[in-house]
PDB file of C-alpha atoms in Angstrom:
ATOM      1  CA  UNK A   1     -19.962  36.628 -28.291  1.00  0.00           C
ATOM      2  CA  UNK A   2     -20.744  33.019 -27.398  1.00  0.00           C
ATOM      3  CA  UNK A   3     -19.992  30.708 -30.336  1.00  0.00           C
ATOM      4  CA  UNK A   4     -20.397  26.990 -30.964  1.00  0.00           C
ATOM      5  CA  UNK A   5     -18.232  25.157 -33.490  1.00  0.00           C
ATOM      6  CA  UNK A   6     -19.817  21.973 -34.818  1.00  0.00           C
ATOM      7  CA  UNK A   7     -17.164  19.438 -35.706  1.00  0.00           C
ATOM      8  CA  UNK A   8     -17.150  15.843 -36.837  1.00  0.00           C
ATOM      9  CA  UNK A   9     -14.727  12.973 -36.901  1.00  0.00           C
ATOM     10  CA  UNK A  10     -14.022  11.504 -40.320  1.00  0.00           C
ATOM     11  CA  UNK A  11     -12.053   8.414 -41.293  1.00  0.00           C
ATOM     12  CA  UNK A  12      -8.324   8.889 -41.425  1.00  0.00           C
ATOM     13  CA  UNK A  13      -8.000   7.611 -44.957  1.00  0.00           C
ATOM     14  CA  UNK A  14      -4.227   7.644 -44.706  1.00  0.00           C
ATOM     15  CA  UNK A  15      -4.489   4.743 -42.269  1.00  0.00           C
ATOM     16  CA  UNK A  16      -6.307   2.556 -44.817  1.00  0.00           C
ATOM     17  CA  UNK A  17      -8.394   0.986 -42.055  1.00  0.00           C
ATOM     18  CA  UNK A  18     -11.964   2.113 -42.707  1.00  0.00           C
ATOM     19  CA  UNK A  19     -14.451  -0.426 -41.327  1.00  0.00           C
ATOM     20  CA  UNK A  20     -18.090  -0.977 -42.428  1.00  0.00           C
ATOM     21  CA  UNK A  21     -20.715  -3.315 -40.990  1.00  0.00           C
ATOM     22  CA  UNK A  22     -22.754  -5.759 -43.060  1.00  0.00           C
ATOM     23  CA  UNK A  23     -25.455  -3.135 -43.670  1.00  0.00           C
ATOM     24  CA  UNK A  24     -22.983  -0.671 -45.138  1.00  0.00           C
ATOM     25  CA  UNK A  25     -22.766   1.637 -42.126  1.00  0.00           C
ATOM     26  CA  UNK A  26     -19.413   3.063 -41.206  1.00  0.00           C
ATOM     27  CA  UNK A  27     -18.204   1.562 -37.914  1.00  0.00           C
ATOM     28  CA  UNK A  28     -16.728   4.722 -36.465  1.00  0.00           C
ATOM     29  CA  UNK A  29     -15.685   3.059 -33.242  1.00  0.00           C
ATOM     30  CA  UNK A  30     -13.395   0.736 -35.196  1.00  0.00           C
ATOM     31  CA  UNK A  31     -12.078   3.342 -37.645  1.00  0.00           C
ATOM     32  CA  UNK A  32      -9.220   5.762 -36.904  1.00  0.00           C
ATOM     33  CA  UNK A  33     -10.659   9.273 -37.006  1.00  0.00           C
ATOM     34  CA  UNK A  34      -9.461  12.845 -37.338  1.00  0.00           C
ATOM     35  CA  UNK A  35     -11.248  16.192 -37.279  1.00  0.00           C
ATOM     36  CA  UNK A  36     -13.047  16.878 -40.540  1.00  0.00           C
ATOM     37  CA  UNK A  37     -10.684  19.169 -42.507  1.00  0.00           C
ATOM     38  CA  UNK A  38     -13.452  21.626 -43.500  1.00  0.00           C
ATOM     39  CA  UNK A  39     -14.348  22.131 -39.834  1.00  0.00           C
ATOM     40  CA  UNK A  40     -10.999  23.826 -39.281  1.00  0.00           C
ATOM     41  CA  UNK A  41     -12.234  26.811 -41.317  1.00  0.00           C
ATOM     42  CA  UNK A  42     -15.297  27.012 -39.053  1.00  0.00           C
ATOM     43  CA  UNK A  43     -13.042  26.923 -35.994  1.00  0.00           C
ATOM     44  CA  UNK A  44     -10.844  29.648 -37.499  1.00  0.00           C
ATOM     45  CA  UNK A  45     -13.913  31.842 -38.020  1.00  0.00           C
ATOM     46  CA  UNK A  46     -14.959  31.295 -34.402  1.00  0.00           C
ATOM     47  CA  UNK A  47     -11.454  32.158 -33.204  1.00  0.00           C
ATOM     48  CA  UNK A  48     -11.454  35.350 -35.286  1.00  0.00           C
ATOM     49  CA  UNK A  49     -14.763  36.305 -33.665  1.00  0.00           C
ATOM     50  CA  UNK A  50     -13.320  35.551 -30.216  1.00  0.00           C
ATOM     51  CA  UNK A  51     -10.253  37.701 -30.914  1.00  0.00           C
ATOM     52  CA  UNK A  52     -12.202  40.688 -32.232  1.00  0.00           C
ATOM     53  CA  UNK A  53     -15.162  40.650 -29.855  1.00  0.00           C
ATOM     54  CA  UNK A  54     -14.188  38.551 -26.857  1.00  0.00           C
ATOM     55  CA  UNK A  55     -16.532  35.924 -25.480  1.00  0.00           C
ATOM     56  CA  UNK A  56     -16.454  32.141 -25.385  1.00  0.00           C
ATOM     57  CA  UNK A  57     -16.014  29.351 -27.973  1.00  0.00           C
ATOM     58  CA  UNK A  58     -17.342  25.825 -27.451  1.00  0.00           C
ATOM     59  CA  UNK A  59     -16.648  22.785 -29.611  1.00  0.00           C
ATOM     60  CA  UNK A  60     -19.548  20.355 -30.060  1.00  0.00           C
ATOM     61  CA  UNK A  61     -19.669  16.975 -31.769  1.00  0.00           C
ATOM     62  CA  UNK A  62     -21.976  13.978 -32.008  1.00  0.00           C
ATOM     63  CA  UNK A  63     -20.390  10.544 -32.148  1.00  0.00           C
ATOM     64  CA  UNK A  64     -18.836   7.658 -30.212  1.00  0.00           C
ATOM     65  CA  UNK A  65     -16.693   8.257 -27.111  1.00  0.00           C
ATOM     66  CA  UNK A  66     -13.576   8.355 -29.303  1.00  0.00           C
ATOM     67  CA  UNK A  67     -14.787  11.666 -30.734  1.00  0.00           C
ATOM     68  CA  UNK A  68     -13.460  13.264 -27.565  1.00  0.00           C
ATOM     69  CA  UNK A  69     -10.109  13.131 -29.354  1.00  0.00           C
ATOM     70  CA  UNK A  70     -11.630  15.045 -32.287  1.00  0.00           C
ATOM     71  CA  UNK A  71     -12.796  17.770 -29.921  1.00  0.00           C
ATOM     72  CA  UNK A  72      -9.357  17.773 -28.327  1.00  0.00           C
ATOM     73  CA  UNK A  73      -7.849  18.236 -31.783  1.00  0.00           C
ATOM     74  CA  UNK A  74     -10.158  21.192 -32.435  1.00  0.00           C
ATOM     75  CA  UNK A  75      -9.169  22.725 -29.111  1.00  0.00           C
ATOM     76  CA  UNK A  76      -5.441  22.282 -29.589  1.00  0.00           C
ATOM     77  CA  UNK A  77      -5.039  22.911 -33.302  1.00  0.00           C
ATOM     78  CA  UNK A  78      -7.251  26.023 -33.555  1.00  0.00           C
ATOM     79  CA  UNK A  79      -9.185  27.173 -30.458  1.00  0.00           C
ATOM     80  CA  UNK A  80     -12.041  26.289 -28.090  1.00  0.00           C
ATOM     81  CA  UNK A  81     -12.640  27.092 -24.432  1.00  0.00           C
ATOM     82  CA  UNK A  82     -14.463  23.830 -23.741  1.00  0.00           C
ATOM     83  CA  UNK A  83     -16.080  20.842 -25.469  1.00  0.00           C
ATOM     84  CA  UNK A  84     -19.420  19.032 -25.506  1.00  0.00           C
ATOM     85  CA  UNK A  85     -19.817  15.490 -26.858  1.00  0.00           C
ATOM     86  CA  UNK A  86     -23.270  14.091 -27.666  1.00  0.00           C
ATOM     87  CA  UNK A  87     -22.762  10.360 -27.397  1.00  0.00           C
ATOM     88  CA  UNK A  88     -24.513   7.070 -26.656  1.00  0.00           C
ATOM     89  CA  UNK A  89     -25.558   3.919 -28.511  1.00  0.00           C
ATOM     90  CA  UNK A  90     -29.003   5.310 -29.342  1.00  0.00           C
ATOM     91  CA  UNK A  91     -27.342   7.855 -31.632  1.00  0.00           C
ATOM     92  CA  UNK A  92     -25.437   5.275 -33.699  1.00  0.00           C
ATOM     93  CA  UNK A  93     -25.923   5.119 -37.500  1.00  0.00           C
ATOM     94  CA  UNK A  94     -27.567   8.558 -37.685  1.00  0.00           C
ATOM     95  CA  UNK A  95     -27.910  10.115 -41.116  1.00  0.00           C
ATOM     96  CA  UNK A  96     -27.678  13.885 -41.564  1.00  0.00           C
ATOM     97  CA  UNK A  97     -31.312  14.406 -40.562  1.00  0.00           C
ATOM     98  CA  UNK A  98     -31.061  12.465 -37.285  1.00  0.00           C
ATOM     99  CA  UNK A  99     -27.706  14.141 -36.635  1.00  0.00           C
ATOM    100  CA  UNK A 100     -29.259  17.584 -37.106  1.00  0.00           C
ATOM    101  CA  UNK A 101     -32.101  16.727 -34.727  1.00  0.00           C
ATOM    102  CA  UNK A 102     -29.562  15.619 -32.102  1.00  0.00           C
ATOM    103  CA  UNK A 103     -27.304  18.638 -32.588  1.00  0.00           C
ATOM    104  CA  UNK A 104     -30.228  21.046 -32.330  1.00  0.00           C
ATOM    105  CA  UNK A 105     -31.249  19.366 -29.066  1.00  0.00           C
ATOM    106  CA  UNK A 106     -27.651  19.755 -27.884  1.00  0.00           C
ATOM    107  CA  UNK A 107     -27.700  23.458 -28.747  1.00  0.00           C
ATOM    108  CA  UNK A 108     -31.021  23.993 -26.988  1.00  0.00           C
ATOM    109  CA  UNK A 109     -29.809  22.144 -23.890  1.00  0.00           C
ATOM    110  CA  UNK A 110     -26.623  24.228 -23.953  1.00  0.00           C
ATOM    111  CA  UNK A 111     -28.666  27.425 -24.014  1.00  0.00           C
ATOM    112  CA  UNK A 112     -30.772  26.230 -21.080  1.00  0.00           C
ATOM    113  CA  UNK A 113     -27.846  25.084 -18.938  1.00  0.00           C
ATOM    114  CA  UNK A 114     -24.859  27.209 -20.013  1.00  0.00           C
ATOM    115  CA  UNK A 115     -25.756  30.409 -21.844  1.00  0.00           C
ATOM    116  CA  UNK A 116     -27.324  31.992 -24.922  1.00  0.00           C
ATOM    117  CA  UNK A 117     -25.572  31.227 -28.208  1.00  0.00           C
ATOM    118  CA  UNK A 118     -24.836  34.028 -30.675  1.00  0.00           C
ATOM    119  CA  UNK A 119     -23.319  32.093 -33.605  1.00  0.00           C
ATOM    120  CA  UNK A 120     -23.032  28.439 -34.589  1.00  0.00           C
ATOM    121  CA  UNK A 121     -20.163  27.752 -36.993  1.00  0.00           C
ATOM    122  CA  UNK A 122     -20.116  24.659 -39.220  1.00  0.00           C
ATOM    123  CA  UNK A 123     -17.838  23.333 -41.932  1.00  0.00           C
ATOM    124  CA  UNK A 124     -18.811  23.247 -45.599  1.00  0.00           C
ATOM    125  CA  UNK A 125     -19.114  19.454 -45.790  1.00  0.00           C
ATOM    126  CA  UNK A 126     -17.558  16.344 -44.307  1.00  0.00           C
ATOM    127  CA  UNK A 127     -14.805  14.387 -45.993  1.00  0.00           C
ATOM    128  CA  UNK A 128     -16.757  11.119 -45.780  1.00  0.00           C
ATOM    129  CA  UNK A 129     -20.428  11.837 -46.617  1.00  0.00           C
ATOM    130  CA  UNK A 130     -19.796  15.112 -48.502  1.00  0.00           C
ATOM    131  CA  UNK A 131     -23.502  16.008 -48.452  1.00  0.00           C
ATOM    132  CA  UNK A 132     -23.127  19.479 -46.921  1.00  0.00           C
ATOM    133  CA  UNK A 133     -26.533  19.017 -45.265  1.00  0.00           C
ATOM    134  CA  UNK A 134     -25.891  18.868 -41.517  1.00  0.00           C
ATOM    135  CA  UNK A 135     -25.237  22.584 -40.952  1.00  0.00           C
ATOM    136  CA  UNK A 136     -28.280  23.805 -42.912  1.00  0.00           C
ATOM    137  CA  UNK A 137     -30.544  21.088 -41.470  1.00  0.00           C
ATOM    138  CA  UNK A 138     -29.507  21.995 -37.912  1.00  0.00           C
ATOM    139  CA  UNK A 139     -30.160  25.678 -38.642  1.00  0.00           C
ATOM    140  CA  UNK A 140     -33.616  24.704 -39.946  1.00  0.00           C
ATOM    141  CA  UNK A 141     -34.311  22.712 -36.777  1.00  0.00           C
ATOM    142  CA  UNK A 142     -33.299  25.753 -34.686  1.00  0.00           C
ATOM    143  CA  UNK A 143     -35.276  28.109 -36.966  1.00  0.00           C
ATOM    144  CA  UNK A 144     -32.244  30.424 -37.181  1.00  0.00           C
ATOM    145  CA  UNK A 145     -30.966  32.305 -40.253  1.00  0.00           C
ATOM    146  CA  UNK A 146     -27.976  30.776 -42.000  1.00  0.00           C
ATOM    147  CA  UNK A 147     -25.229  32.142 -44.250  1.00  0.00           C
ATOM    148  CA  UNK A 148     -23.307  29.599 -46.325  1.00  0.00           C
ATOM    149  CA  UNK A 149     -20.047  29.683 -48.324  1.00  0.00           C
ATOM    150  CA  UNK A 150     -18.725  32.447 -46.058  1.00  0.00           C
ATOM    151  CA  UNK A 151     -15.366  33.949 -47.081  1.00  0.00           C
ATOM    152  CA  UNK A 152     -15.136  36.765 -44.527  1.00  0.00           C
ATOM    153  CA  UNK A 153     -17.270  38.108 -41.708  1.00  0.00           C
ATOM    154  CA  UNK A 154     -17.556  40.676 -38.969  1.00  0.00           C
ATOM    155  CA  UNK A 155     -20.100  41.483 -36.291  1.00  0.00           C
ATOM    156  CA  UNK A 156     -21.773  44.594 -34.936  1.00  0.00           C
ATOM    157  CA  UNK A 157     -22.381  43.574 -31.308  1.00  0.00           C
ATOM    158  CA  UNK A 158     -24.518  46.645 -30.576  1.00  0.00           C
ATOM    159  CA  UNK A 159     -26.914  46.064 -33.461  1.00  0.00           C
ATOM    160  CA  UNK A 160     -26.694  42.271 -33.040  1.00  0.00           C
ATOM    161  CA  UNK A 161     -25.915  41.890 -36.746  1.00  0.00           C
ATOM    162  CA  UNK A 162     -23.458  39.714 -38.651  1.00  0.00           C
ATOM    163  CA  UNK A 163     -22.181  40.869 -42.034  1.00  0.00           C
ATOM    164  CA  UNK A 164     -20.508  38.359 -44.307  1.00  0.00           C
ATOM    165  CA  UNK A 165     -19.056  38.015 -47.774  1.00  0.00           C
ATOM    166  CA  UNK A 166     -20.041  34.758 -49.413  1.00  0.00           C
ATOM    167  CA  UNK A 167     -19.644  32.904 -52.668  1.00  0.00           C
ATOM    168  CA  UNK A 168     -22.726  32.731 -54.844  1.00  0.00           C
ATOM    169  CA  UNK A 169     -23.433  29.248 -56.195  1.00  0.00           C
ATOM    170  CA  UNK A 170     -19.836  28.273 -55.526  1.00  0.00           C
ATOM    171  CA  UNK A 171     -18.535  30.682 -58.168  1.00  0.00           C
ATOM    172  CA  UNK A 172     -15.439  32.370 -56.756  1.00  0.00           C
ATOM    173  CA  UNK A 173     -15.828  35.246 -59.245  1.00  0.00           C
ATOM    174  CA  UNK A 174     -19.274  36.141 -57.863  1.00  0.00           C
ATOM    175  CA  UNK A 175     -19.280  37.363 -54.261  1.00  0.00           C
ATOM    176  CA  UNK A 176     -22.142  39.000 -52.364  1.00  0.00           C
ATOM    177  CA  UNK A 177     -22.331  40.773 -49.025  1.00  0.00           C
ATOM    178  CA  UNK A 178     -25.148  39.659 -46.779  1.00  0.00           C
ATOM    179  CA  UNK A 179     -26.437  40.778 -43.385  1.00  0.00           C
ATOM    180  CA  UNK A 180     -28.296  38.640 -40.837  1.00  0.00           C
ATOM    181  CA  UNK A 181     -29.404  39.144 -37.254  1.00  0.00           C
ATOM    182  CA  UNK A 182     -28.022  37.118 -34.366  1.00  0.00           C
ATOM    183  CA  UNK A 183     -28.335  34.321 -33.391  1.00  0.00           C
ATOM    184  CA  UNK A 184     -27.434  32.673 -36.665  1.00  0.00           C
ATOM    185  CA  UNK A 185     -25.545  29.850 -38.354  1.00  0.00           C
ATOM    186  CA  UNK A 186     -22.408  30.374 -40.423  1.00  0.00           C
ATOM    187  CA  UNK A 187     -21.109  27.739 -42.828  1.00  0.00           C
ATOM    188  CA  UNK A 188     -17.571  28.621 -43.846  1.00  0.00           C
ATOM    189  CA  UNK A 189     -16.217  28.036 -47.319  1.00  0.00           C
ATOM    190  CA  UNK A 190     -12.811  26.332 -47.766  1.00  0.00           C
ATOM    191  CA  UNK A 191     -11.631  29.691 -49.144  1.00  0.00           C
ATOM    192  CA  UNK A 192     -12.245  31.382 -45.784  1.00  0.00           C
ATOM    193  CA  UNK A 193      -9.186  33.154 -44.393  1.00  0.00           C
ATOM    194  CA  UNK A 194      -9.173  34.831 -40.958  1.00  0.00           C
ATOM    195  CA  UNK A 195      -7.726  38.345 -40.800  1.00  0.00           C
ATOM    196  CA  UNK A 196      -6.030  40.092 -37.883  1.00  0.00           C
ATOM    197  CA  UNK A 197      -5.061  43.554 -39.086  1.00  0.00           C
ATOM    198  CA  UNK A 198      -4.730  45.261 -35.703  1.00  0.00           C
ATOM    199  CA  UNK A 199      -1.646  44.691 -33.587  1.00  0.00           C
ATOM    200  CA  UNK A 200      -3.887  44.178 -30.561  1.00  0.00           C
ATOM    201  CA  UNK A 201      -5.733  41.427 -32.415  1.00  0.00           C
ATOM    202  CA  UNK A 202      -2.518  39.679 -33.361  1.00  0.00           C
ATOM    203  CA  UNK A 203      -1.326  39.787 -29.748  1.00  0.00           C
ATOM    204  CA  UNK A 204      -4.657  38.457 -28.510  1.00  0.00           C
ATOM    205  CA  UNK A 205      -4.547  35.697 -31.127  1.00  0.00           C
ATOM    206  CA  UNK A 206      -1.086  34.639 -29.980  1.00  0.00           C
ATOM    207  CA  UNK A 207      -2.157  34.600 -26.349  1.00  0.00           C
ATOM    208  CA  UNK A 208      -5.330  32.601 -27.010  1.00  0.00           C
ATOM    209  CA  UNK A 209      -3.428  30.051 -29.111  1.00  0.00           C
ATOM    210  CA  UNK A 210      -0.962  29.476 -26.268  1.00  0.00           C
ATOM    211  CA  UNK A 211      -3.827  29.100 -23.785  1.00  0.00           C
ATOM    212  CA  UNK A 212      -5.761  26.611 -25.883  1.00  0.00           C
ATOM    213  CA  UNK A 213      -2.706  24.432 -26.540  1.00  0.00           C
ATOM    214  CA  UNK A 214      -2.113  24.201 -22.789  1.00  0.00           C
ATOM    215  CA  UNK A 215      -5.823  23.529 -22.202  1.00  0.00           C
ATOM    216  CA  UNK A 216      -5.869  20.690 -24.739  1.00  0.00           C
ATOM    217  CA  UNK A 217      -3.249  18.845 -22.675  1.00  0.00           C
ATOM    218  CA  UNK A 218      -5.939  18.423 -19.975  1.00  0.00           C
ATOM    219  CA  UNK A 219      -8.861  18.152 -22.365  1.00  0.00           C
ATOM    220  CA  UNK A 220     -10.889  15.782 -20.174  1.00  0.00           C
ATOM    221  CA  UNK A 221     -11.262  18.533 -17.576  1.00  0.00           C
ATOM    222  CA  UNK A 222     -12.977  20.736 -20.159  1.00  0.00           C
ATOM    223  CA  UNK A 223     -15.212  18.020 -21.705  1.00  0.00           C
ATOM    224  CA  UNK A 224     -18.924  17.449 -20.979  1.00  0.00           C
ATOM    225  CA  UNK A 225     -20.725  14.387 -22.387  1.00  0.00           C
ATOM    226  CA  UNK A 226     -24.495  14.277 -22.873  1.00  0.00           C
ATOM    227  CA  UNK A 227     -26.527  11.195 -23.869  1.00  0.00           C
ATOM    228  CA  UNK A 228     -29.948  11.172 -25.542  1.00  0.00           C
ATOM    229  CA  UNK A 229     -31.717  11.232 -22.161  1.00  0.00           C
ATOM    230  CA  UNK A 230     -29.792  14.344 -21.125  1.00  0.00           C
ATOM    231  CA  UNK A 231     -31.037  15.922 -24.356  1.00  0.00           C
ATOM    232  CA  UNK A 232     -34.625  14.703 -23.808  1.00  0.00           C
ATOM    233  CA  UNK A 233     -34.619  12.909 -27.161  1.00  0.00           C
ATOM    234  CA  UNK A 234     -37.020  10.125 -28.155  1.00  0.00           C
ATOM    235  CA  UNK A 235     -35.005   7.149 -29.417  1.00  0.00           C
ATOM    236  CA  UNK A 236     -37.553   6.628 -32.235  1.00  0.00           C
ATOM    237  CA  UNK A 237     -36.431   9.907 -33.829  1.00  0.00           C
ATOM    238  CA  UNK A 238     -32.675   9.587 -33.579  1.00  0.00           C
ATOM    239  CA  UNK A 239     -29.974   7.130 -34.612  1.00  0.00           C
ATOM    240  CA  UNK A 240     -30.837   4.486 -37.192  1.00  0.00           C
ATOM    241  CA  UNK A 241     -34.569   4.465 -36.384  1.00  0.00           C
ATOM    242  CA  UNK A 242     -34.793   8.199 -36.992  1.00  0.00           C
ATOM    243  CA  UNK A 243     -32.752   8.170 -40.207  1.00  0.00           C
ATOM    244  CA  UNK A 244     -34.735   8.093 -43.476  1.00  0.00           C
ATOM    245  CA  UNK A 245     -31.589   7.669 -45.582  1.00  0.00           C
ATOM    246  CA  UNK A 246     -30.989   4.141 -46.881  1.00  0.00           C
ATOM    247  CA  UNK A 247     -27.452   3.109 -47.888  1.00  0.00           C
ATOM    248  CA  UNK A 248     -27.826   0.941 -50.998  1.00  0.00           C
ATOM    249  CA  UNK A 249     -24.144   0.140 -51.419  1.00  0.00           C
ATOM    250  CA  UNK A 250     -20.681   1.171 -50.301  1.00  0.00           C
ATOM    251  CA  UNK A 251     -17.543   1.084 -52.401  1.00  0.00           C
ATOM    252  CA  UNK A 252     -14.576  -0.056 -50.349  1.00  0.00           C
ATOM    253  CA  UNK A 253     -11.647   2.318 -50.058  1.00  0.00           C
ATOM    254  CA  UNK A 254      -8.626   0.686 -51.708  1.00  0.00           C
ATOM    255  CA  UNK A 255      -5.585   0.202 -49.538  1.00  0.00           C
ATOM    256  CA  UNK A 256      -2.123   1.033 -50.728  1.00  0.00           C
ATOM    257  CA  UNK A 257       0.018  -2.030 -51.414  1.00  0.00           C
ATOM    258  CA  UNK A 258       1.890  -3.126 -48.312  1.00  0.00           C
ATOM    259  CA  UNK A 259       4.982  -3.886 -50.392  1.00  0.00           C
ATOM    260  CA  UNK A 260       6.316  -2.093 -53.446  1.00  0.00           C
ATOM    261  CA  UNK A 261       9.027  -3.086 -55.815  1.00  0.00           C
ATOM    262  CA  UNK A 262      12.081  -0.881 -55.665  1.00  0.00           C
ATOM    263  CA  UNK A 263      15.444  -0.909 -57.369  1.00  0.00           C
ATOM    264  CA  UNK A 264      18.343   0.195 -55.209  1.00  0.00           C
ATOM    265  CA  UNK A 265      20.718   2.622 -56.903  1.00  0.00           C
ATOM    266  CA  UNK A 266      24.176   3.545 -55.701  1.00  0.00           C
ATOM    267  CA  UNK A 267      24.394   7.359 -56.045  1.00  0.00           C
ATOM    268  CA  UNK A 268      28.147   7.072 -56.506  1.00  0.00           C
ATOM    269  CA  UNK A 269      27.733   4.812 -59.549  1.00  0.00           C
ATOM    270  CA  UNK A 270      27.752   7.181 -62.528  1.00  0.00           C
ATOM    271  CA  UNK A 271      26.465   4.517 -64.879  1.00  0.00           C
ATOM    272  CA  UNK A 272      23.410   3.636 -62.793  1.00  0.00           C
ATOM    273  CA  UNK A 273      22.639   7.292 -62.074  1.00  0.00           C
ATOM    274  CA  UNK A 274      22.885   8.075 -65.778  1.00  0.00           C
ATOM    275  CA  UNK A 275      20.276   5.443 -66.548  1.00  0.00           C
ATOM    276  CA  UNK A 276      17.923   6.910 -63.943  1.00  0.00           C
ATOM    277  CA  UNK A 277      18.342  10.430 -65.308  1.00  0.00           C
ATOM    278  CA  UNK A 278      17.757   9.229 -68.839  1.00  0.00           C
ATOM    279  CA  UNK A 279      14.558   7.458 -67.785  1.00  0.00           C
ATOM    280  CA  UNK A 280      13.207  10.423 -65.780  1.00  0.00           C
ATOM    281  CA  UNK A 281      14.142  13.168 -68.277  1.00  0.00           C
ATOM    282  CA  UNK A 282      10.968  12.883 -70.411  1.00  0.00           C
ATOM    283  CA  UNK A 283       8.794  13.361 -67.315  1.00  0.00           C
ATOM    284  CA  UNK A 284      10.799  16.394 -66.200  1.00  0.00           C
ATOM    285  CA  UNK A 285      10.257  18.018 -69.593  1.00  0.00           C
ATOM    286  CA  UNK A 286       6.556  17.096 -69.706  1.00  0.00           C
ATOM    287  CA  UNK A 287       7.007  14.602 -72.544  1.00  0.00           C
ATOM    288  CA  UNK A 288       6.376  11.497 -70.424  1.00  0.00           C
ATOM    289  CA  UNK A 289       3.059   9.660 -70.032  1.00  0.00           C
TER     290      UNK A 289
END
């Protein structure tokens, strides 16, 4: 099985340093980024497939050069064999549509130059845009079947079929089993949990995790970068020019106060500690505001 995990960098909101330009576009090159949390479930699904059926897992992302660190995070924290970054200035300010066009070109180029893809895994939605559109739009551009909200999956390599359990309309009490032919797209739900019931699978999982952590230490050696010319993309259909979405306004993310008032209490002072306990007691009992 040859799998691709689509991953994205999102602002590290804990840093409180999200930067926007005057047109309301996120300046990703100036904003600390981390791997989109929902993409970890996609990576876990790809790793489960790798453990059960062998093969190869590739991480792919579109973004500025700094997204190499996001791909490194995907490799080290979960699992990938190598990474591909689609990056140049022509791709800047892409909306989900332009991103999907670029990613589909990346997947097609990968198939031409590296090997046929069996499954593309994508996260449910990103922590910044939260549209949930990029995975389905990329599947549409590839004209491949897609299964969304996947909770569990397995593959019949001989029949070239993927069987998955998925949530219906986001209702966790309603689950259906669906079957699609390969190649296909899989969008994992945040409720996805990988399973390794066989001892051989657990041993393989442990071995692969050790290998990928060591590989991530030399991530640059396993990273390929393609620009829009490598992907044979027309600049009129990508980046800002190829994005029909218009950002009307952006609400700034509030920063935590740099200084907070605090009262120092001596834990050996019974009087002061008594006052603290008296003040906190209503909250401990659920009677506080």
